[in-house]
Amino acid sequence: MNFETVIGLEIHAELKSKTKIFCSCSTKFGAEPNANTCPICTGVPGTLPVLNEEVVNLAIKAGTALGCTINKYNKMDRKNYFYPDLPKNYQTSQFDLPICSGGLVEFEHEGKQVKVRLNRIHIEEDAGKLVHVEGEPISLVDYNRVGVPLAEIVTEPDLRSVSEAVAFMKKLKSILEYGEISDCRMEQGSLRCDANISLRPVGQKEFGLRVELKNINSFRELQKALEKEERRQRELYTYGEGHKVVQETRRWDAAKGKTIPMRSKEEADDYRYVVEPDLPPIIIYDEQIETITKSLPEMPDEKKERFLTAYELTEKEVDILIGDKGLATFFEKVVKLGVMPKAACNWILGDILRILNDRKIESEDMTLEAENFARLLKVVEEGKISNNVGREVLDEIFDENKDPMKMIEEKGLMQISSSDELEKIVDEVIANNPQSVEDFKAGKTQSAGFLMGQVMKLSKGKANPKVAKELVDKKLSEI
């Protein structure tokens, strides 16, 4: 029997506000445990929350960018459950009246246009983080993340393959980054998702029992987790053990490469949602929506169209650049400094990406400035240094944003392009290698390559290859 995969995602995006959703504590990542906390976000009795207006504006911006209906009347609710990283024993979230409803994300995948409907976007506070101490029967709790504002983006079950789900996440990440809604740093947990996956016989309208995979924070792990769970369910159905597929929550164990049961899947009733009595309803005005809509910067699809038209790059090159906002911004800065678009693109997609991957850093964290990179590319373009030397210089200047010209001068890396100077070297090489000259005259054209190698050796690699080759060919033709 053939089965169809059905996937829906619940994405948690940390909103790009400097302070938490209900208090003035910082949202900055990497602080000492429990440093960014106060009586409000840790739920001390008697404290009252105050809703951060910027969080509401960012949620409206997200809804506008994703084609949602902005609900002008919405409210906060208490989602009740007990867990050690939730100090109030409830999460302040939204239930029946979210800030955004509907919406649509469209993208091209494997030659076809995919449309994924959104069910809703609601705002809520994040929970804390449990730190399990290895070898000890205890866990520690870091409450820095408690109260960090989240937008939960819930899709309809419109995805039909694992690769579609990953492509959707990449598209959504791009929209949130370009809209300046979230920094989407998945390695820091500011963009993560829960994935719901089920299988059903091809042609069946009813959905199968779905399994939820919790807290996945990288594209690679999302793909691995969904593929593994898809395979597990397919094997159970195929071998007559479909009864073992139950509605539950499982976690992805990357080390073991498998999904592991956590608990039976909760329904909304299990959370005992109640209206948050300490916060008034959220009223949104038309003028507010209009102002936020006008403030949206250039979005990925618009930028892609402009890049294709303005810079004459291939669609594949543009897709890679646009897929990383930091790279796209860096590229445009370099081009504005006078570097040819194709050259800038080749170096960024080749050497800059290579270094970023080697250093394991994000493009936004690059210390190398566009001015120094452009200066280096211009020297290469002018033929004053070779591509290989340029790469060596780039590796040297990347981490500390050094001036490439100073390094080139200090290490004497500038190529010899003077015809007069190179002619002396070529004459010396030809005089010292009479057998190679005779071989060339006898029709062994590869001898010219040997002589060219000797020119590069004698010049210690500084000879401009193009000028040197022209001189070697000229000299040999005159003999």
Tab-separated table of C-alpha atoms in Angstrom, residues 125-452:
chain	number	residue	atom	x	y	z
A	125	GLU	CA	6.029	34.169	26.747
A	126	ASP	CA	8.835	31.640	26.551
A	127	ALA	CA	9.618	29.197	29.349
A	128	GLY	CA	12.983	28.770	31.066
A	129	LYS	CA	15.689	26.226	30.406
A	130	LEU	CA	16.579	23.105	32.366
A	131	VAL	CA	20.286	22.342	32.628
A	132	HIS	CA	20.909	18.668	33.372
A	133	VAL	CA	24.127	18.113	35.321
A	134	GLU	CA	26.017	15.146	33.917
A	135	GLY	CA	26.646	12.431	36.465
A	136	GLU	CA	24.506	14.141	39.108
A	137	PRO	CA	20.906	13.333	40.131
A	138	ILE	CA	19.909	17.003	39.828
A	139	SER	CA	18.874	19.547	37.203
A	140	LEU	CA	19.401	23.300	37.356
A	141	VAL	CA	16.992	25.929	36.049
A	142	ASP	CA	17.978	29.062	34.152
A	143	TYR	CA	15.077	31.544	34.074
A	144	ASN	CA	16.741	34.059	31.730
A	145	ARG	CA	14.513	32.909	28.860
A	146	VAL	CA	11.296	33.128	30.903
A	147	GLY	CA	9.195	35.973	29.530
A	148	VAL	CA	11.108	36.323	26.268
A	149	PRO	CA	8.422	37.208	23.680
A	150	LEU	CA	7.519	34.573	21.104
A	151	ALA	CA	5.334	34.512	18.021
A	152	GLU	CA	3.935	31.022	17.523
A	153	ILE	CA	3.180	30.487	13.840
A	154	VAL	CA	0.899	27.502	13.219
A	155	THR	CA	0.494	26.037	9.736
A	156	GLU	CA	-2.317	23.948	8.344
A	157	PRO	CA	-1.290	20.343	7.499
A	158	ASP	CA	-0.447	21.322	3.908
A	159	LEU	CA	3.090	19.948	3.614
A	160	ARG	CA	3.397	16.632	1.793
A	161	SER	CA	7.054	15.700	2.156
A	162	VAL	CA	9.989	16.150	4.497
A	163	SER	CA	11.852	18.231	1.924
A	164	GLU	CA	8.826	20.535	1.571
A	165	ALA	CA	8.781	21.059	5.336
A	166	VAL	CA	12.473	22.017	5.387
A	167	ALA	CA	12.022	24.326	2.382
A	168	PHE	CA	9.058	25.982	4.130
A	169	MET	CA	11.116	26.600	7.268
A	170	LYS	CA	13.884	28.196	5.189
A	171	LYS	CA	11.362	30.434	3.432
A	172	LEU	CA	9.721	31.450	6.715
A	173	LYS	CA	13.101	32.169	8.309
A	174	SER	CA	13.976	34.415	5.383
A	175	ILE	CA	10.705	36.379	5.675
A	176	LEU	CA	11.127	36.878	9.437
A	177	GLU	CA	14.753	37.988	9.019
A	178	TYR	CA	14.103	40.415	6.182
A	179	GLY	CA	11.077	41.816	7.987
A	180	GLU	CA	13.305	42.457	11.041
A	181	ILE	CA	10.776	40.533	13.107
A	182	SER	CA	13.177	37.942	14.572
A	183	ASP	CA	16.929	37.388	14.344
A	184	CYS	CA	16.120	33.674	13.739
A	185	ARG	CA	19.387	32.445	15.283
A	186	MET	CA	18.497	28.786	15.398
A	187	GLU	CA	21.672	27.843	17.271
A	188	GLN	CA	20.530	30.153	20.101
A	189	GLY	CA	16.990	28.778	20.088
A	190	SER	CA	15.345	31.955	18.778
A	191	LEU	CA	13.755	29.961	15.966
A	192	ARG	CA	12.601	26.422	16.633
A	193	CYS	CA	9.655	24.282	15.698
A	194	ASP	CA	7.421	21.408	16.683
A	195	ALA	CA	6.561	19.168	13.739
A	196	ASN	CA	3.329	17.176	13.455
A	197	ILE	CA	3.595	14.217	11.067
A	198	SER	CA	1.148	11.510	10.063
A	199	LEU	CA	0.708	9.034	7.217
A	200	ARG	CA	-2.459	8.010	5.374
A	201	PRO	CA	-3.179	5.720	2.419
A	202	VAL	CA	-3.009	7.592	-0.889
A	203	GLY	CA	-6.514	8.793	-1.783
A	204	GLN	CA	-7.854	8.740	1.789
A	205	LYS	CA	-9.310	12.089	2.903
A	206	GLU	CA	-9.110	11.506	6.653
A	207	PHE	CA	-5.802	12.265	8.332
A	208	GLY	CA	-3.916	9.565	10.184
A	209	LEU	CA	-2.945	9.764	13.846
A	210	ARG	CA	-0.341	12.461	14.172
A	211	VAL	CA	2.859	12.404	16.156
A	212	GLU	CA	4.402	15.651	17.404
A	213	LEU	CA	8.184	16.066	17.421
A	214	LYS	CA	9.239	18.715	19.942
A	215	ASN	CA	11.757	21.575	19.918
A	216	ILE	CA	13.836	21.118	16.770
A	217	ASN	CA	16.208	24.012	16.128
A	218	SER	CA	18.089	23.330	12.906
A	219	PHE	CA	17.158	22.527	9.326
A	220	ARG	CA	19.369	19.448	9.326
A	221	GLU	CA	17.863	18.003	12.512
A	222	LEU	CA	14.337	18.793	11.292
A	223	GLN	CA	15.022	16.775	8.159
A	224	LYS	CA	16.595	13.878	10.063
A	225	ALA	CA	13.840	13.749	12.689
A	226	LEU	CA	10.990	13.840	10.149
A	227	GLU	CA	12.645	11.256	7.892
A	228	LYS	CA	13.168	8.899	10.816
A	229	GLU	CA	9.623	9.304	12.128
A	230	GLU	CA	8.182	8.957	8.624
A	231	ARG	CA	10.114	5.693	8.173
A	232	ARG	CA	9.014	4.397	11.604
A	233	GLN	CA	5.337	5.001	10.884
A	234	ARG	CA	5.520	3.593	7.351
A	235	GLU	CA	7.136	0.377	8.586
A	236	LEU	CA	4.513	-0.078	11.295
A	237	TYR	CA	1.633	0.381	8.831
A	238	THR	CA	3.308	-1.811	6.191
A	239	TYR	CA	3.880	-4.751	8.543
A	240	GLY	CA	0.397	-4.719	10.083
A	241	GLU	CA	1.337	-2.920	13.303
A	242	GLY	CA	-0.501	0.323	12.635
A	243	HIS	CA	-2.088	0.120	16.097
A	244	LYS	CA	1.313	1.065	17.521
A	245	VAL	CA	1.068	4.492	15.895
A	246	VAL	CA	-0.616	6.580	18.581
A	247	GLN	CA	-1.217	10.288	19.026
A	248	GLU	CA	1.727	11.303	21.174
A	249	THR	CA	4.614	13.689	21.653
A	250	ARG	CA	8.079	12.356	20.868
A	251	ARG	CA	11.486	13.966	21.094
A	252	TRP	CA	14.280	13.686	18.585
A	253	ASP	CA	17.429	12.123	20.012
A	254	ALA	CA	20.131	13.288	17.578
A	255	ALA	CA	22.828	11.158	19.208
A	256	LYS	CA	20.833	7.934	18.838
A	257	GLY	CA	19.259	8.968	15.542
A	258	LYS	CA	15.700	8.128	16.561
A	259	THR	CA	12.506	9.604	17.980
A	260	ILE	CA	11.666	8.704	21.573
A	261	PRO	CA	8.209	8.840	23.260
A	262	MET	CA	7.728	11.633	25.808
A	263	ARG	CA	4.033	11.670	26.633
A	264	SER	CA	0.586	11.229	25.112
A	265	LYS	CA	-0.393	14.260	23.051
A	266	GLU	CA	-2.296	16.873	25.036
A	267	GLU	CA	-5.480	18.445	23.750
A	268	ALA	CA	-6.408	22.079	24.421
A	269	ASP	CA	-8.771	21.020	27.219
A	270	ASP	CA	-5.854	19.546	29.142
A	271	TYR	CA	-4.353	23.001	29.586
A	272	ARG	CA	-7.428	24.550	31.237
A	273	TYR	CA	-7.120	27.844	29.350
A	274	VAL	CA	-8.557	30.804	31.259
A	275	VAL	CA	-8.590	34.508	30.392
A	276	GLU	CA	-5.568	36.342	31.852
A	277	PRO	CA	-7.210	38.530	34.552
A	278	ASP	CA	-4.184	40.823	34.998
A	279	LEU	CA	-4.085	42.071	31.382
A	280	PRO	CA	-6.780	43.988	29.475
A	281	PRO	CA	-7.819	42.991	25.931
A	282	ILE	CA	-5.478	44.099	23.139
A	283	ILE	CA	-7.088	46.687	20.855
A	284	ILE	CA	-5.407	47.323	17.488
A	285	TYR	CA	-6.286	50.297	15.278
A	286	ASP	CA	-6.305	50.671	11.484
A	287	GLU	CA	-3.735	53.477	11.664
A	288	GLN	CA	-1.400	51.210	13.653
A	289	ILE	CA	-1.661	48.440	11.047
A	290	GLU	CA	-1.142	50.925	8.187
A	291	THR	CA	1.965	52.454	9.785
A	292	ILE	CA	3.513	49.022	10.407
A	293	THR	CA	2.676	47.836	6.881
A	294	LYS	CA	4.447	50.858	5.378
A	295	SER	CA	7.492	50.220	7.585
A	296	LEU	CA	8.103	46.735	6.132
A	297	PRO	CA	11.517	46.665	4.414
A	298	GLU	CA	12.255	44.961	1.089
A	299	MET	CA	11.187	41.326	1.418
A	300	PRO	CA	12.978	38.248	-0.024
A	301	ASP	CA	10.880	37.854	-3.200
A	302	GLU	CA	11.249	41.548	-4.045
A	303	LYS	CA	14.983	41.432	-3.423
A	304	LYS	CA	15.358	38.309	-5.561
A	305	GLU	CA	13.634	39.978	-8.509
A	306	ARG	CA	15.834	43.057	-8.155
A	307	PHE	CA	19.058	41.031	-7.865
A	308	LEU	CA	18.211	39.045	-11.004
A	309	THR	CA	17.524	42.228	-12.963
A	310	ALA	CA	20.236	44.517	-11.611
A	311	TYR	CA	23.217	42.189	-11.225
A	312	GLU	CA	22.787	39.588	-14.002
A	313	LEU	CA	23.452	36.650	-11.691
A	314	THR	CA	22.030	33.150	-12.096
A	315	GLU	CA	18.880	32.222	-10.183
A	316	LYS	CA	20.860	29.697	-8.152
A	317	GLU	CA	23.418	32.334	-7.130
A	318	VAL	CA	20.663	34.766	-6.160
A	319	ASP	CA	18.808	32.122	-4.147
A	320	ILE	CA	21.932	31.396	-2.080
A	321	LEU	CA	22.612	35.095	-1.486
A	322	ILE	CA	18.989	35.911	-0.629
A	323	GLY	CA	18.797	32.867	1.657
A	324	ASP	CA	21.232	34.580	4.029
A	325	LYS	CA	20.303	38.182	4.770
A	326	GLY	CA	23.785	38.955	6.077
A	327	LEU	CA	25.416	37.727	2.858
A	328	ALA	CA	22.948	39.629	0.659
A	329	THR	CA	23.590	42.861	2.555
A	330	PHE	CA	27.371	42.332	2.437
A	331	PHE	CA	27.198	41.628	-1.324
A	332	GLU	CA	25.355	44.868	-2.041
A	333	LYS	CA	27.795	46.916	0.017
A	334	VAL	CA	30.743	45.421	-1.889
A	335	VAL	CA	29.118	46.105	-5.275
A	336	LYS	CA	28.363	49.707	-4.299
A	337	LEU	CA	32.084	50.127	-3.610
A	338	GLY	CA	32.836	49.444	-7.271
A	339	VAL	CA	33.408	45.675	-7.449
A	340	MET	CA	31.856	43.853	-10.427
A	341	PRO	CA	28.732	41.944	-9.237
A	342	LYS	CA	29.833	38.606	-10.724
A	343	ALA	CA	33.273	38.800	-9.093
A	344	ALA	CA	31.777	39.795	-5.727
A	345	CYS	CA	29.258	36.943	-5.947
A	346	ASN	CA	31.905	34.355	-6.855
A	347	TRP	CA	34.169	35.325	-3.963
A	348	ILE	CA	31.318	35.535	-1.428
A	349	LEU	CA	29.712	32.221	-2.397
A	350	GLY	CA	33.107	30.555	-2.616
A	351	ASP	CA	35.658	31.925	-0.176
A	352	ILE	CA	33.524	33.904	2.299
A	353	LEU	CA	31.166	30.945	2.776
A	354	ARG	CA	34.148	28.613	3.092
A	355	ILE	CA	35.633	30.707	5.884
A	356	LEU	CA	32.285	31.122	7.654
A	357	ASN	CA	31.775	27.350	7.608
A	358	ASP	CA	35.328	26.712	8.827
A	359	ARG	CA	34.954	29.236	11.649
A	360	LYS	CA	31.382	28.053	12.389
A	361	ILE	CA	30.071	31.626	12.559
A	362	GLU	CA	27.069	33.402	11.066
A	363	SER	CA	27.412	36.039	8.354
A	364	GLU	CA	25.972	38.688	10.715
A	365	ASP	CA	28.910	38.054	13.065
A	366	MET	CA	31.576	38.722	10.429
A	367	THR	CA	34.163	41.271	11.547
A	368	LEU	CA	35.440	41.746	7.976
A	369	GLU	CA	34.002	44.961	6.577
A	370	ALA	CA	32.867	45.425	2.992
A	371	GLU	CA	35.426	48.223	2.450
A	372	ASN	CA	38.442	45.989	3.094
A	373	PHE	CA	36.970	43.099	1.123
A	374	ALA	CA	36.236	45.380	-1.837
A	375	ARG	CA	39.797	46.763	-1.673
A	376	LEU	CA	41.175	43.231	-1.899
A	377	LEU	CA	38.953	42.258	-4.842
A	378	LYS	CA	39.947	45.369	-6.776
A	379	VAL	CA	43.646	44.501	-6.398
A	380	VAL	CA	42.916	40.991	-7.713
A	381	GLU	CA	40.805	42.385	-10.561
A	382	GLU	CA	43.628	44.748	-11.566
A	383	GLY	CA	46.002	41.788	-11.743
A	384	LYS	CA	48.287	43.123	-9.030
A	385	ILE	CA	47.955	39.865	-7.088
A	386	SER	CA	46.756	36.426	-8.192
A	387	ASN	CA	43.530	34.754	-7.128
A	388	ASN	CA	45.466	32.295	-4.962
A	389	VAL	CA	47.380	35.079	-3.213
A	390	GLY	CA	44.080	36.935	-2.789
A	391	ARG	CA	42.623	33.926	-0.977
A	392	GLU	CA	45.636	33.734	1.317
A	393	VAL	CA	45.274	37.441	2.125
A	394	LEU	CA	41.528	37.018	2.763
A	395	ASP	CA	42.210	34.238	5.289
A	396	GLU	CA	44.695	36.534	7.057
A	397	ILE	CA	42.534	39.665	7.226
A	398	PHE	CA	39.141	38.012	7.859
A	399	ASP	CA	39.114	37.713	11.650
A	400	GLU	CA	40.546	41.133	12.512
A	401	ASN	CA	39.322	43.144	9.523
A	402	LYS	CA	42.866	44.160	8.568
A	403	ASP	CA	43.690	46.450	5.648
A	404	PRO	CA	44.626	44.065	2.789
A	405	MET	CA	46.940	46.614	1.151
A	406	LYS	CA	49.160	46.830	4.235
A	407	MET	CA	49.490	43.055	4.357
A	408	ILE	CA	50.242	42.815	0.631
A	409	GLU	CA	52.948	45.475	0.920
A	410	GLU	CA	54.444	44.100	4.161
A	411	LYS	CA	54.756	40.585	2.724
A	412	GLY	CA	55.795	41.744	-0.748
A	413	LEU	CA	52.925	39.922	-2.453
A	414	MET	CA	52.331	42.395	-5.271
A	415	GLN	CA	52.740	40.837	-8.718
A	416	ILE	CA	55.350	41.963	-11.215
A	417	SER	CA	53.364	43.349	-14.126
A	418	SER	CA	56.021	45.564	-15.659
A	419	SER	CA	56.871	44.261	-19.154
A	420	ASP	CA	60.446	45.481	-18.888
A	421	GLU	CA	61.067	43.709	-15.595
A	422	LEU	CA	59.355	40.507	-16.723
A	423	GLU	CA	61.188	40.515	-20.046
A	424	LYS	CA	64.510	40.250	-18.228
A	425	ILE	CA	63.221	37.225	-16.282
A	426	VAL	CA	61.853	35.576	-19.436
A	427	ASP	CA	65.130	36.142	-21.312
A	428	GLU	CA	67.069	34.555	-18.446
A	429	VAL	CA	64.784	31.510	-18.349
A	430	ILE	CA	65.058	30.981	-22.113
A	431	ALA	CA	68.843	31.341	-21.987
A	432	ASN	CA	69.076	28.801	-19.143
A	433	ASN	CA	66.829	26.208	-20.821
A	434	PRO	CA	68.079	25.716	-24.441
A	435	GLN	CA	66.797	22.107	-24.598
A	436	SER	CA	63.236	23.236	-23.848
A	437	VAL	CA	63.519	25.847	-26.589
A	438	GLU	CA	64.713	23.178	-29.052
A	439	ASP	CA	61.861	20.898	-27.982
A	440	PHE	CA	59.358	23.692	-28.640
A	441	LYS	CA	60.822	24.296	-32.086
A	442	ALA	CA	60.469	20.552	-32.744
A	443	GLY	CA	56.742	20.785	-32.097
A	444	LYS	CA	56.588	19.871	-28.399
A	445	THR	CA	54.289	22.759	-27.377
A	446	GLN	CA	54.196	21.594	-23.744
A	447	SER	CA	57.718	22.985	-23.412
A	448	ALA	CA	56.193	26.470	-23.321
A	449	GLY	CA	54.363	25.457	-20.154
A	450	PHE	CA	57.604	24.272	-18.586
A	451	LEU	CA	59.292	27.601	-19.415
A	452	MET	CA	56.317	29.458	-17.957
